[in-house]
Structure formats: C-alpha cells, structure tokens
Amino acid sequence: MELYNQTSTYRSVKVIYSHVLRRVYIPKAGKAEKRGLSIPSLEDKLVQLMVKKLLEKIFESDFLDCSYGYRPGLSCHQAINDLDKTMMTKPINYVVEVDIRKFYDNVSHYWLQRCLEERISDPNLLWLVRRLLKSGIIEEGQYIGNKVGAQQGSIASPLFSNIYLHYVLDLWFGKIFKSTARGYVRLTRFCDDFVVCCESRKDAEEFLALLEERLEKFNLEVAEDKTKIVKMGRIAWKRWRRGGDKPGSFTFLGFTHYCSTSRRGKFIMGHKTSKDNLRRKLKETRDWLKRIRNQVKLKEWWQVLKAKLAGHYRYFGISGNFHCLKQFYNQTLSLAFKWINRRSQKKSMNWRQFLNYLEVNPLPRPRICHNLYTLSPVS
C-alpha cells in the first residue's frame, strides 16, 4: 500500500492534469487509412509516466511468460524466439494468426477498471486512471470526449492494454482453454498481436470459436479478414518434401514465418521481412532521399542514412533473414545513387565514382543481430 497510497501527490496531480490531448493522424502501415495519435502535453506526460511506473510495480509480477509487449527487459525478438523454439521443439501442426479489430479504440473503460480493481484498492489511484482513460481530445479546434478506448500515443496505454489482455486473454487461455485442449497449445503475445500454436486442428478451430465469444463479452471482436488457421510444422514440412501440399505461412511482428530447410536438409522455422514491411521501408527511404537531397550537403545526410540502415538491421536482423537484409541494402544503394544524381540537371557522379565514395564512406553492411537458431535465449 505504501507504494501508491500518497494522497498529497494525487492532490497536486489534480491541479496539473489537463484532461485534454491533441489529436494528429499518421499513415497506417500498408493501408490508405490513417492512425489517430493523441499527443499529451508535458505535464500530462509526467502524470502518465508516474501512473505507468506505479502500475508496473503492481502488475509486472502477475503477467505471464507468454506476454512480451512493452514490458521491462522483454522485446519483440524474444517473442519471436519463443515462437521459434515452440515450433522447433513441440509437436506443432497448426498456427492460429489472430488480429483484434481496432483494439485500442474499443477497450472498455468499465472492464479495464474491473481489471485494475483486482489488485488495487486505493480510490485515488483508480480515480487518476479514470481521468487518464476519459481524457478528451482537441481535433480541428473542437473538443471531443472519450467514453471508450485507450488513447494511442499515451505513455500509459501500452500498459493498460497489457493489463486488459492479461485478464481477458492470457489467464483465460492458461486456466480455461489450455486445460481442455486435446493436444499441446501455446500462446505468444506482444501487446495486442498474438498467435497460438496448436498440435490439433480441432483445438485451433475450437480456440477461434471460443475466442470470439470471449472477446465479445469485453467489447472486442476478431478481424475475420486478418485471422486464419495455418497448417505448418515439422509434419507438414515432411509431407511437402514427399510431394504433398506446401505448408502455409503467417505474419507476426513484421516478419513472415514459414517452414524452411536447413543446409543439412533438416526442418527449421524460416523468418523473413514481410513483403508489406519491406515495400514500406523502401518507400520511406526513397521519399526521405528525394526530400533531403537538396536541403543539406551529401556528407551530412549520408550519416543519417547510415543510422537508418543500422536501425533496420537491429530490428530485422534475425536468423534466416539475411537475404531480405541484403535486398534492402542493395536497393538503398540504388536509391542513394539515383537521388544523388537528381540534385541538378547535371550528373554529380557516375557509378564508378559512387563506388569509390562508398569505399571511403562505407554504409553499414547487412548483419544478423539476433541469433534464433540456438537453444540459448535472445537478449
């Protein structure tokens, strides 16, 4: 109780918290529609950060090992590593890829409060969370109230989603569904993105049916166009090698996961950058080069390009994905050469001069930053 029972702190918070956020829109990855982000003021960020730290101290010990999203010391690469180890060491034959339709927009304030009350009894902290959830937004000069959903862009929203899905999904899966499953099942979740590995197809189909009923109770629904059951695993790979149907694939955390073959002819779980992500990253690089080429000198934006490539490798540089990293590197070189020569009507350098410039100012080469093909955990 001493951790969050600080009445004087909450009284000061009531004075500085404004309850109003500014709404902006950013392009949604791979889609024509835009994603709405709520931008808090500096004072609001301080309040949200305090609430986040308090709730983390309370709930972190309760979260299950299947949850990896926005938790201290955990990352998306560990979630992918967990998925890889499950596919390689367990009798998995089917994977359920699930997408929750507009999760952040449909989080029920009532049920989230009920989840928080499972571990918190202090009315001051619960009041503050209610104010965070019901913060209105300013859009085109108009005030819009918020009666449902967790504001994307808020510091505390990822933690709210973890708490919500901990009770709605994780505990239900572990205590109810898993105990009645016919074979082995495993849930891997990163915030609102999750997949379920199943040994039996009946378990996979039953999970989807029960999940729809479960989510409907908590004001959520499954996006049917993005949810599917994929046949894959060691047995499906063996049948394919003998002339059967090719196993399926699914997308999770920006990677396409599929059945592959090692250099020794054994089954391995393949991972590569999804086509949508690779296309989007190349488009972002092209648009940035086109915009920056005449604004600053080459030696200045070249350093930024180095950082962009290094950041791309740090996220997408996992085992089995070297080909996509090399493809991104080669196409980035082509784009850089193209837009260097579009700064004026006269060509700045030919290809040989460009290669000489690369020798003096090399760009980071593709490299694997996260080794999944090992029994040791990914850091």
PDB file of C-alpha atoms in Angstrom, residues 46-341:
ATOM      1  CA  LEU A  46       4.741  13.383 -16.325  1.00  0.00           C
ATOM      2  CA  VAL A  47       1.461  12.215 -14.788  1.00  0.00           C
ATOM      3  CA  GLN A  48       1.158   9.286 -17.193  1.00  0.00           C
ATOM      4  CA  LEU A  49       4.765   8.274 -16.549  1.00  0.00           C
ATOM      5  CA  MET A  50       4.151   8.256 -12.782  1.00  0.00           C
ATOM      6  CA  VAL A  51       0.998   6.150 -13.187  1.00  0.00           C
ATOM      7  CA  LYS A  52       2.818   3.749 -15.518  1.00  0.00           C
ATOM      8  CA  LYS A  53       5.639   3.199 -13.018  1.00  0.00           C
ATOM      9  CA  LEU A  54       3.184   2.572 -10.183  1.00  0.00           C
ATOM     10  CA  LEU A  55       1.103   0.094 -12.178  1.00  0.00           C
ATOM     11  CA  GLU A  56       4.211  -1.705 -13.455  1.00  0.00           C
ATOM     12  CA  LYS A  57       5.368  -2.330  -9.873  1.00  0.00           C
ATOM     13  CA  ILE A  58       1.977  -3.805  -9.064  1.00  0.00           C
ATOM     14  CA  PHE A  59       1.185  -5.889 -12.156  1.00  0.00           C
ATOM     15  CA  GLU A  60       4.582  -6.918 -13.512  1.00  0.00           C
ATOM     16  CA  SER A  61       4.795  -9.895 -11.154  1.00  0.00           C
ATOM     17  CA  ASP A  62       1.322 -11.049 -12.312  1.00  0.00           C
ATOM     18  CA  PHE A  63       1.967 -11.059 -16.054  1.00  0.00           C
ATOM     19  CA  LEU A  64       2.531 -14.495 -17.595  1.00  0.00           C
ATOM     20  CA  ASP A  65       5.598 -15.599 -19.539  1.00  0.00           C
ATOM     21  CA  CYS A  66       3.606 -15.622 -22.810  1.00  0.00           C
ATOM     22  CA  SER A  67       3.358 -11.804 -22.746  1.00  0.00           C
ATOM     23  CA  TYR A  68       6.298  -9.844 -24.212  1.00  0.00           C
ATOM     24  CA  GLY A  69       4.937  -6.462 -25.273  1.00  0.00           C
ATOM     25  CA  TYR A  70       6.188  -3.241 -23.625  1.00  0.00           C
ATOM     26  CA  ARG A  71       7.499  -4.953 -20.508  1.00  0.00           C
ATOM     27  CA  PRO A  72      10.820  -4.180 -18.786  1.00  0.00           C
ATOM     28  CA  GLY A  73      13.626  -6.407 -20.083  1.00  0.00           C
ATOM     29  CA  LEU A  74      11.499  -8.027 -22.798  1.00  0.00           C
ATOM     30  CA  SER A  75      11.401  -7.385 -26.536  1.00  0.00           C
ATOM     31  CA  CYS A  76       9.744  -8.454 -29.760  1.00  0.00           C
ATOM     32  CA  HIS A  77      12.807 -10.543 -30.649  1.00  0.00           C
ATOM     33  CA  GLN A  78      12.282 -12.610 -27.506  1.00  0.00           C
ATOM     34  CA  ALA A  79       8.673 -13.164 -28.579  1.00  0.00           C
ATOM     35  CA  ILE A  80       9.869 -14.376 -31.996  1.00  0.00           C
ATOM     36  CA  ASN A  81      12.475 -16.565 -30.291  1.00  0.00           C
ATOM     37  CA  ASP A  82       9.740 -18.089 -28.106  1.00  0.00           C
ATOM     38  CA  LEU A  83       7.689 -18.807 -31.224  1.00  0.00           C
ATOM     39  CA  ASP A  84      10.721 -20.331 -32.974  1.00  0.00           C
ATOM     40  CA  LYS A  85      11.551 -22.610 -30.033  1.00  0.00           C
ATOM     41  CA  THR A  86       7.920 -23.710 -29.750  1.00  0.00           C
ATOM     42  CA  MET A  87       7.804 -24.686 -33.430  1.00  0.00           C
ATOM     43  CA  MET A  88      11.168 -26.475 -33.268  1.00  0.00           C
ATOM     44  CA  THR A  89      10.751 -28.412 -30.010  1.00  0.00           C
ATOM     45  CA  LYS A  90       6.999 -29.040 -29.651  1.00  0.00           C
ATOM     46  CA  PRO A  91       4.559 -31.122 -31.744  1.00  0.00           C
ATOM     47  CA  ILE A  92       3.015 -28.138 -33.539  1.00  0.00           C
ATOM     48  CA  ASN A  93       0.906 -28.732 -36.655  1.00  0.00           C
ATOM     49  CA  TYR A  94      -1.243 -25.598 -36.842  1.00  0.00           C
ATOM     50  CA  VAL A  95      -0.822 -21.902 -36.041  1.00  0.00           C
ATOM     51  CA  VAL A  96      -3.725 -19.548 -35.415  1.00  0.00           C
ATOM     52  CA  GLU A  97      -2.938 -16.000 -36.552  1.00  0.00           C
ATOM     53  CA  VAL A  98      -5.332 -13.593 -34.814  1.00  0.00           C
ATOM     54  CA  ASP A  99      -5.982  -9.893 -35.264  1.00  0.00           C
ATOM     55  CA  ILE A 100      -8.242  -7.905 -32.930  1.00  0.00           C
ATOM     56  CA  ARG A 101     -10.164  -5.253 -34.833  1.00  0.00           C
ATOM     57  CA  LYS A 102      -9.218  -1.723 -33.668  1.00  0.00           C
ATOM     58  CA  PHE A 103      -8.179  -2.930 -30.238  1.00  0.00           C
ATOM     59  CA  TYR A 104      -7.081   0.404 -28.756  1.00  0.00           C
ATOM     60  CA  ASP A 105     -10.267   2.124 -29.955  1.00  0.00           C
ATOM     61  CA  ASN A 106     -12.544  -0.456 -28.326  1.00  0.00           C
ATOM     62  CA  VAL A 107     -11.031  -1.054 -24.879  1.00  0.00           C
ATOM     63  CA  SER A 108     -13.908  -0.915 -22.409  1.00  0.00           C
ATOM     64  CA  HIS A 109     -13.288   1.555 -19.566  1.00  0.00           C
ATOM     65  CA  TYR A 110     -15.651  -0.390 -17.317  1.00  0.00           C
ATOM     66  CA  TRP A 111     -13.839  -3.709 -17.781  1.00  0.00           C
ATOM     67  CA  LEU A 112     -10.403  -2.129 -17.521  1.00  0.00           C
ATOM     68  CA  GLN A 113     -11.438  -0.602 -14.197  1.00  0.00           C
ATOM     69  CA  ARG A 114     -12.610  -4.040 -13.072  1.00  0.00           C
ATOM     70  CA  CYS A 115      -9.227  -5.480 -14.033  1.00  0.00           C
ATOM     71  CA  LEU A 116      -7.391  -2.797 -12.056  1.00  0.00           C
ATOM     72  CA  GLU A 117      -9.606  -3.333  -9.016  1.00  0.00           C
ATOM     73  CA  GLU A 118      -8.410  -6.939  -8.856  1.00  0.00           C
ATOM     74  CA  ARG A 119      -5.095  -5.644  -7.470  1.00  0.00           C
ATOM     75  CA  ILE A 120      -5.728  -2.010  -6.467  1.00  0.00           C
ATOM     76  CA  SER A 121      -7.985  -0.730  -3.712  1.00  0.00           C
ATOM     77  CA  ASP A 122      -6.723   2.847  -3.436  1.00  0.00           C
ATOM     78  CA  PRO A 123      -9.548   5.135  -4.743  1.00  0.00           C
ATOM     79  CA  ASN A 124      -7.081   7.931  -5.524  1.00  0.00           C
ATOM     80  CA  LEU A 125      -5.114   5.853  -7.995  1.00  0.00           C
ATOM     81  CA  LEU A 126      -8.284   4.440  -9.542  1.00  0.00           C
ATOM     82  CA  TRP A 127      -9.635   7.984  -9.917  1.00  0.00           C
ATOM     83  CA  LEU A 128      -6.465   9.074 -11.690  1.00  0.00           C
ATOM     84  CA  VAL A 129      -6.629   6.142 -14.098  1.00  0.00           C
ATOM     85  CA  ARG A 130     -10.248   7.033 -14.912  1.00  0.00           C
ATOM     86  CA  ARG A 131      -9.172  10.573 -15.728  1.00  0.00           C
ATOM     87  CA  LEU A 132      -6.419   9.233 -17.985  1.00  0.00           C
ATOM     88  CA  LEU A 133      -8.870   6.995 -19.829  1.00  0.00           C
ATOM     89  CA  LYS A 134     -11.547   9.656 -20.251  1.00  0.00           C
ATOM     90  CA  SER A 135      -9.183  12.397 -21.433  1.00  0.00           C
ATOM     91  CA  GLY A 136     -10.803  14.233 -24.311  1.00  0.00           C
ATOM     92  CA  ILE A 137      -9.053  15.277 -27.494  1.00  0.00           C
ATOM     93  CA  ILE A 138      -8.793  18.520 -29.456  1.00  0.00           C
ATOM     94  CA  GLU A 139      -9.273  17.971 -33.189  1.00  0.00           C
ATOM     95  CA  GLU A 140      -9.535  20.907 -35.612  1.00  0.00           C
ATOM     96  CA  GLY A 141     -10.313  23.203 -32.723  1.00  0.00           C
ATOM     97  CA  GLN A 142     -13.185  21.059 -31.433  1.00  0.00           C
ATOM     98  CA  TYR A 143     -13.278  19.176 -28.112  1.00  0.00           C
ATOM     99  CA  ILE A 144     -14.305  15.516 -28.367  1.00  0.00           C
ATOM    100  CA  GLY A 145     -14.988  13.444 -25.251  1.00  0.00           C
ATOM    101  CA  ASN A 146     -13.689   9.905 -24.848  1.00  0.00           C
ATOM    102  CA  LYS A 147     -16.038   7.233 -23.489  1.00  0.00           C
ATOM    103  CA  VAL A 148     -14.276   4.129 -24.789  1.00  0.00           C
ATOM    104  CA  GLY A 149     -10.774   3.119 -25.849  1.00  0.00           C
ATOM    105  CA  ALA A 150      -7.190   3.756 -24.741  1.00  0.00           C
ATOM    106  CA  GLN A 151      -5.540   6.728 -26.412  1.00  0.00           C
ATOM    107  CA  GLN A 152      -2.753   5.672 -28.789  1.00  0.00           C
ATOM    108  CA  GLY A 153       0.247   7.875 -28.178  1.00  0.00           C
ATOM    109  CA  SER A 154      -0.277   7.901 -24.442  1.00  0.00           C
ATOM    110  CA  ILE A 155       2.633   6.637 -22.323  1.00  0.00           C
ATOM    111  CA  ALA A 156       0.328   4.503 -20.193  1.00  0.00           C
ATOM    112  CA  SER A 157      -1.810   2.992 -22.988  1.00  0.00           C
ATOM    113  CA  PRO A 158       0.504   0.003 -23.759  1.00  0.00           C
ATOM    114  CA  LEU A 159       0.464  -0.953 -20.077  1.00  0.00           C
ATOM    115  CA  PHE A 160      -3.330  -0.577 -19.953  1.00  0.00           C
ATOM    116  CA  SER A 161      -3.596  -2.933 -22.935  1.00  0.00           C
ATOM    117  CA  ASN A 162      -1.324  -5.474 -21.246  1.00  0.00           C
ATOM    118  CA  ILE A 163      -3.432  -5.404 -18.076  1.00  0.00           C
ATOM    119  CA  TYR A 164      -6.634  -5.684 -20.097  1.00  0.00           C
ATOM    120  CA  LEU A 165      -5.464  -8.650 -22.181  1.00  0.00           C
ATOM    121  CA  HIS A 166      -3.830 -10.312 -19.168  1.00  0.00           C
ATOM    122  CA  TYR A 167      -7.294 -10.884 -17.701  1.00  0.00           C
ATOM    123  CA  VAL A 168      -9.261 -11.126 -20.952  1.00  0.00           C
ATOM    124  CA  LEU A 169      -6.895 -13.451 -22.861  1.00  0.00           C
ATOM    125  CA  ASP A 170      -3.821 -14.746 -21.002  1.00  0.00           C
ATOM    126  CA  LEU A 171      -5.486 -16.062 -17.845  1.00  0.00           C
ATOM    127  CA  TRP A 172      -8.465 -17.395 -19.783  1.00  0.00           C
ATOM    128  CA  PHE A 173      -6.154 -19.229 -22.188  1.00  0.00           C
ATOM    129  CA  GLY A 174      -3.974 -20.690 -19.425  1.00  0.00           C
ATOM    130  CA  LYS A 175      -6.679 -21.705 -16.957  1.00  0.00           C
ATOM    131  CA  ILE A 176      -9.711 -22.474 -19.132  1.00  0.00           C
ATOM    132  CA  PHE A 177      -8.813 -23.293 -22.721  1.00  0.00           C
ATOM    133  CA  LYS A 178      -5.443 -24.968 -22.142  1.00  0.00           C
ATOM    134  CA  SER A 179      -6.875 -27.339 -19.543  1.00  0.00           C
ATOM    135  CA  THR A 180      -9.494 -28.642 -22.007  1.00  0.00           C
ATOM    136  CA  ALA A 181      -7.290 -28.799 -25.138  1.00  0.00           C
ATOM    137  CA  ARG A 182      -6.727 -32.191 -26.763  1.00  0.00           C
ATOM    138  CA  GLY A 183      -3.034 -31.606 -27.507  1.00  0.00           C
ATOM    139  CA  TYR A 184      -0.245 -29.130 -26.888  1.00  0.00           C
ATOM    140  CA  VAL A 185      -1.135 -25.428 -27.240  1.00  0.00           C
ATOM    141  CA  ARG A 186       0.989 -22.323 -26.712  1.00  0.00           C
ATOM    142  CA  LEU A 187       0.103 -18.614 -26.763  1.00  0.00           C
ATOM    143  CA  THR A 188       2.689 -15.962 -27.714  1.00  0.00           C
ATOM    144  CA  ARG A 189       1.524 -12.361 -27.337  1.00  0.00           C
ATOM    145  CA  PHE A 190       3.133  -8.975 -27.954  1.00  0.00           C
ATOM    146  CA  CYS A 191       0.621  -6.408 -26.702  1.00  0.00           C
ATOM    147  CA  ASP A 192      -2.482  -6.888 -28.930  1.00  0.00           C
ATOM    148  CA  ASP A 193      -0.633  -9.023 -31.543  1.00  0.00           C
ATOM    149  CA  PHE A 194      -0.643 -12.743 -30.766  1.00  0.00           C
ATOM    150  CA  VAL A 195      -0.506 -16.206 -32.313  1.00  0.00           C
ATOM    151  CA  VAL A 196      -1.477 -19.609 -30.907  1.00  0.00           C
ATOM    152  CA  CYS A 197       0.426 -22.794 -31.794  1.00  0.00           C
ATOM    153  CA  CYS A 198      -1.673 -25.981 -31.695  1.00  0.00           C
ATOM    154  CA  GLU A 199      -1.000 -29.670 -32.104  1.00  0.00           C
ATOM    155  CA  SER A 200      -4.569 -30.464 -33.184  1.00  0.00           C
ATOM    156  CA  ARG A 201      -6.686 -28.715 -35.819  1.00  0.00           C
ATOM    157  CA  LYS A 202      -9.765 -29.210 -33.656  1.00  0.00           C
ATOM    158  CA  ASP A 203      -8.037 -27.265 -30.893  1.00  0.00           C
ATOM    159  CA  ALA A 204      -7.261 -24.454 -33.348  1.00  0.00           C
ATOM    160  CA  GLU A 205     -10.850 -24.283 -34.609  1.00  0.00           C
ATOM    161  CA  GLU A 206     -12.279 -24.508 -31.102  1.00  0.00           C
ATOM    162  CA  PHE A 207      -9.943 -21.771 -29.904  1.00  0.00           C
ATOM    163  CA  LEU A 208     -11.153 -19.378 -32.590  1.00  0.00           C
ATOM    164  CA  ALA A 209     -14.802 -20.105 -31.817  1.00  0.00           C
ATOM    165  CA  LEU A 210     -14.354 -19.658 -28.065  1.00  0.00           C
ATOM    166  CA  LEU A 211     -12.152 -16.590 -28.566  1.00  0.00           C
ATOM    167  CA  GLU A 212     -14.892 -14.779 -30.481  1.00  0.00           C
ATOM    168  CA  GLU A 213     -17.321 -15.390 -27.619  1.00  0.00           C
ATOM    169  CA  ARG A 214     -14.734 -14.331 -25.053  1.00  0.00           C
ATOM    170  CA  LEU A 215     -13.818 -11.085 -26.815  1.00  0.00           C
ATOM    171  CA  GLU A 216     -17.443 -10.156 -27.469  1.00  0.00           C
ATOM    172  CA  LYS A 217     -18.043 -10.052 -23.724  1.00  0.00           C
ATOM    173  CA  PHE A 218     -15.299  -7.446 -23.353  1.00  0.00           C
ATOM    174  CA  ASN A 219     -16.323  -5.159 -26.232  1.00  0.00           C
ATOM    175  CA  LEU A 220     -13.766  -6.618 -28.680  1.00  0.00           C
ATOM    176  CA  GLU A 221     -14.047  -8.579 -31.912  1.00  0.00           C
ATOM    177  CA  VAL A 222     -11.828 -10.629 -34.199  1.00  0.00           C
ATOM    178  CA  ALA A 223     -10.942  -9.185 -37.602  1.00  0.00           C
ATOM    179  CA  GLU A 224     -12.012 -12.106 -39.782  1.00  0.00           C
ATOM    180  CA  ASP A 225     -10.131 -10.886 -42.861  1.00  0.00           C
ATOM    181  CA  LYS A 226      -6.818 -10.992 -40.948  1.00  0.00           C
ATOM    182  CA  THR A 227      -7.453 -14.102 -38.848  1.00  0.00           C
ATOM    183  CA  LYS A 228      -6.682 -17.569 -40.152  1.00  0.00           C
ATOM    184  CA  ILE A 229      -5.538 -21.091 -39.279  1.00  0.00           C
ATOM    185  CA  VAL A 230      -2.266 -22.017 -40.966  1.00  0.00           C
ATOM    186  CA  LYS A 231      -1.087 -25.585 -41.446  1.00  0.00           C
ATOM    187  CA  MET A 232       2.622 -25.729 -40.702  1.00  0.00           C
ATOM    188  CA  GLY A 233       5.191 -27.542 -38.622  1.00  0.00           C
ATOM    189  CA  ARG A 234       7.552 -30.484 -38.909  1.00  0.00           C
ATOM    190  CA  ILE A 235       4.919 -32.972 -40.140  1.00  0.00           C
ATOM    191  CA  ALA A 236       3.551 -30.564 -42.754  1.00  0.00           C
ATOM    192  CA  TRP A 237       7.123 -29.904 -43.923  1.00  0.00           C
ATOM    193  CA  LYS A 238       7.838 -33.647 -44.276  1.00  0.00           C
ATOM    194  CA  ARG A 239       4.669 -34.193 -46.325  1.00  0.00           C
ATOM    195  CA  TRP A 240       5.600 -31.275 -48.564  1.00  0.00           C
ATOM    196  CA  ARG A 241       9.088 -32.764 -49.136  1.00  0.00           C
ATOM    197  CA  ARG A 242       7.426 -36.017 -50.187  1.00  0.00           C
ATOM    198  CA  GLY A 243       5.305 -34.226 -52.792  1.00  0.00           C
ATOM    199  CA  GLY A 244       2.368 -33.025 -50.734  1.00  0.00           C
ATOM    200  CA  ASP A 245       0.857 -29.569 -50.387  1.00  0.00           C
ATOM    201  CA  LYS A 246       3.144 -26.721 -49.400  1.00  0.00           C
ATOM    202  CA  PRO A 247       2.720 -25.555 -45.784  1.00  0.00           C
ATOM    203  CA  GLY A 248       1.300 -22.103 -45.169  1.00  0.00           C
ATOM    204  CA  SER A 249       2.879 -19.030 -43.633  1.00  0.00           C
ATOM    205  CA  PHE A 250       1.805 -16.240 -41.308  1.00  0.00           C
ATOM    206  CA  THR A 251       2.910 -12.741 -40.362  1.00  0.00           C
ATOM    207  CA  PHE A 252       3.833 -11.761 -36.804  1.00  0.00           C
ATOM    208  CA  LEU A 253       5.650  -8.606 -35.640  1.00  0.00           C
ATOM    209  CA  GLY A 254       6.647  -7.552 -39.141  1.00  0.00           C
ATOM    210  CA  PHE A 255       8.094 -10.943 -40.160  1.00  0.00           C
ATOM    211  CA  THR A 256       6.701 -13.689 -42.363  1.00  0.00           C
ATOM    212  CA  HIS A 257       7.213 -17.082 -40.687  1.00  0.00           C
ATOM    213  CA  TYR A 258       7.256 -20.257 -42.794  1.00  0.00           C
ATOM    214  CA  CYS A 259       8.605 -23.809 -42.976  1.00  0.00           C
ATOM    215  CA  SER A 260      12.138 -23.944 -44.335  1.00  0.00           C
ATOM    216  CA  THR A 261      15.024 -26.370 -44.813  1.00  0.00           C
ATOM    217  CA  SER A 262      18.449 -26.075 -43.222  1.00  0.00           C
ATOM    218  CA  ARG A 263      21.734 -26.588 -45.065  1.00  0.00           C
ATOM    219  CA  ARG A 264      21.778 -30.161 -43.776  1.00  0.00           C
ATOM    220  CA  GLY A 265      18.279 -30.844 -45.108  1.00  0.00           C
ATOM    221  CA  LYS A 266      16.515 -30.627 -41.748  1.00  0.00           C
ATOM    222  CA  PHE A 267      13.337 -28.768 -40.805  1.00  0.00           C
ATOM    223  CA  ILE A 268      13.732 -25.241 -39.458  1.00  0.00           C
ATOM    224  CA  MET A 269      11.387 -22.333 -38.871  1.00  0.00           C
ATOM    225  CA  GLY A 270      12.073 -19.680 -41.515  1.00  0.00           C
ATOM    226  CA  HIS A 271      11.787 -15.947 -40.855  1.00  0.00           C
ATOM    227  CA  LYS A 272      11.933 -13.083 -43.339  1.00  0.00           C
ATOM    228  CA  THR A 273      10.828  -9.464 -43.557  1.00  0.00           C
ATOM    229  CA  SER A 274       7.207  -9.374 -44.688  1.00  0.00           C
ATOM    230  CA  LYS A 275       6.629  -8.009 -48.197  1.00  0.00           C
ATOM    231  CA  ASP A 276       4.496  -5.146 -46.899  1.00  0.00           C
ATOM    232  CA  ASN A 277       7.163  -4.067 -44.423  1.00  0.00           C
ATOM    233  CA  LEU A 278       9.993  -4.314 -46.962  1.00  0.00           C
ATOM    234  CA  ARG A 279       7.999  -2.317 -49.514  1.00  0.00           C
ATOM    235  CA  ARG A 280       7.035   0.298 -46.946  1.00  0.00           C
ATOM    236  CA  LYS A 281      10.607   0.717 -45.655  1.00  0.00           C
ATOM    237  CA  LEU A 282      11.946   1.169 -49.178  1.00  0.00           C
ATOM    238  CA  LYS A 283       9.243   3.726 -49.965  1.00  0.00           C
ATOM    239  CA  GLU A 284      10.062   5.644 -46.775  1.00  0.00           C
ATOM    240  CA  THR A 285      13.762   5.632 -47.718  1.00  0.00           C
ATOM    241  CA  ARG A 286      13.023   6.802 -51.247  1.00  0.00           C
ATOM    242  CA  ASP A 287      10.741   9.626 -50.073  1.00  0.00           C
ATOM    243  CA  TRP A 288      13.314  10.727 -47.491  1.00  0.00           C
ATOM    244  CA  LEU A 289      16.167  10.781 -50.039  1.00  0.00           C
ATOM    245  CA  LYS A 290      14.022  12.685 -52.506  1.00  0.00           C
ATOM    246  CA  ARG A 291      13.150  15.292 -49.882  1.00  0.00           C
ATOM    247  CA  ILE A 292      16.596  15.690 -48.276  1.00  0.00           C
ATOM    248  CA  ARG A 293      18.909  15.607 -51.297  1.00  0.00           C
ATOM    249  CA  ASN A 294      18.967  19.376 -51.832  1.00  0.00           C
ATOM    250  CA  GLN A 295      18.333  20.545 -48.278  1.00  0.00           C
ATOM    251  CA  VAL A 296      21.695  19.609 -46.768  1.00  0.00           C
ATOM    252  CA  LYS A 297      25.078  18.537 -48.052  1.00  0.00           C
ATOM    253  CA  LEU A 298      25.780  14.927 -49.004  1.00  0.00           C
ATOM    254  CA  LYS A 299      28.229  14.303 -46.157  1.00  0.00           C
ATOM    255  CA  GLU A 300      25.564  15.353 -43.636  1.00  0.00           C
ATOM    256  CA  TRP A 301      22.618  13.263 -44.813  1.00  0.00           C
ATOM    257  CA  TRP A 302      24.956  10.317 -45.542  1.00  0.00           C
ATOM    258  CA  GLN A 303      25.456   9.922 -41.766  1.00  0.00           C
ATOM    259  CA  VAL A 304      21.692   9.807 -41.261  1.00  0.00           C
ATOM    260  CA  LEU A 305      21.408   7.131 -43.955  1.00  0.00           C
ATOM    261  CA  LYS A 306      23.976   5.084 -42.045  1.00  0.00           C
ATOM    262  CA  ALA A 307      21.851   5.315 -38.902  1.00  0.00           C
ATOM    263  CA  LYS A 308      18.718   4.300 -40.818  1.00  0.00           C
ATOM    264  CA  LEU A 309      20.418   1.183 -42.188  1.00  0.00           C
ATOM    265  CA  ALA A 310      21.850   0.258 -38.778  1.00  0.00           C
ATOM    266  CA  GLY A 311      18.401   0.635 -37.201  1.00  0.00           C
ATOM    267  CA  HIS A 312      16.852  -1.556 -39.894  1.00  0.00           C
ATOM    268  CA  TYR A 313      19.419  -4.293 -39.211  1.00  0.00           C
ATOM    269  CA  ARG A 314      18.896  -4.079 -35.447  1.00  0.00           C
ATOM    270  CA  TYR A 315      15.208  -4.901 -35.843  1.00  0.00           C
ATOM    271  CA  PHE A 316      15.030  -7.133 -38.927  1.00  0.00           C
ATOM    272  CA  GLY A 317      18.457  -8.762 -38.482  1.00  0.00           C
ATOM    273  CA  ILE A 318      17.304 -12.173 -37.234  1.00  0.00           C
ATOM    274  CA  SER A 319      18.411 -15.652 -38.264  1.00  0.00           C
ATOM    275  CA  GLY A 320      17.212 -16.652 -41.718  1.00  0.00           C
ATOM    276  CA  ASN A 321      16.544 -13.099 -42.873  1.00  0.00           C
ATOM    277  CA  PHE A 322      19.930 -12.201 -44.397  1.00  0.00           C
ATOM    278  CA  HIS A 323      18.567 -12.326 -47.946  1.00  0.00           C
ATOM    279  CA  CYS A 324      15.965  -9.614 -47.197  1.00  0.00           C
ATOM    280  CA  LEU A 325      18.585  -7.518 -45.403  1.00  0.00           C
ATOM    281  CA  LYS A 326      20.847  -7.726 -48.457  1.00  0.00           C
ATOM    282  CA  GLN A 327      17.929  -6.852 -50.720  1.00  0.00           C
ATOM    283  CA  PHE A 328      17.168  -3.768 -48.627  1.00  0.00           C
ATOM    284  CA  TYR A 329      20.847  -2.749 -48.646  1.00  0.00           C
ATOM    285  CA  ASN A 330      21.223  -3.132 -52.425  1.00  0.00           C
ATOM    286  CA  GLN A 331      18.048  -1.228 -53.205  1.00  0.00           C
ATOM    287  CA  THR A 332      19.026   1.522 -50.770  1.00  0.00           C
ATOM    288  CA  LEU A 333      22.334   1.894 -52.625  1.00  0.00           C
ATOM    289  CA  SER A 334      20.460   2.199 -55.913  1.00  0.00           C
ATOM    290  CA  LEU A 335      18.123   4.811 -54.458  1.00  0.00           C
ATOM    291  CA  ALA A 336      21.029   6.801 -52.995  1.00  0.00           C
ATOM    292  CA  PHE A 337      22.860   6.775 -56.347  1.00  0.00           C
ATOM    293  CA  LYS A 338      19.684   7.814 -58.162  1.00  0.00           C
ATOM    294  CA  TRP A 339      18.872  10.800 -55.963  1.00  0.00           C
ATOM    295  CA  ILE A 340      22.483  11.989 -55.712  1.00  0.00           C
ATOM    296  CA  ASN A 341      22.277  12.491 -59.483  1.00  0.00           C
TER     297      ASN A 341
END
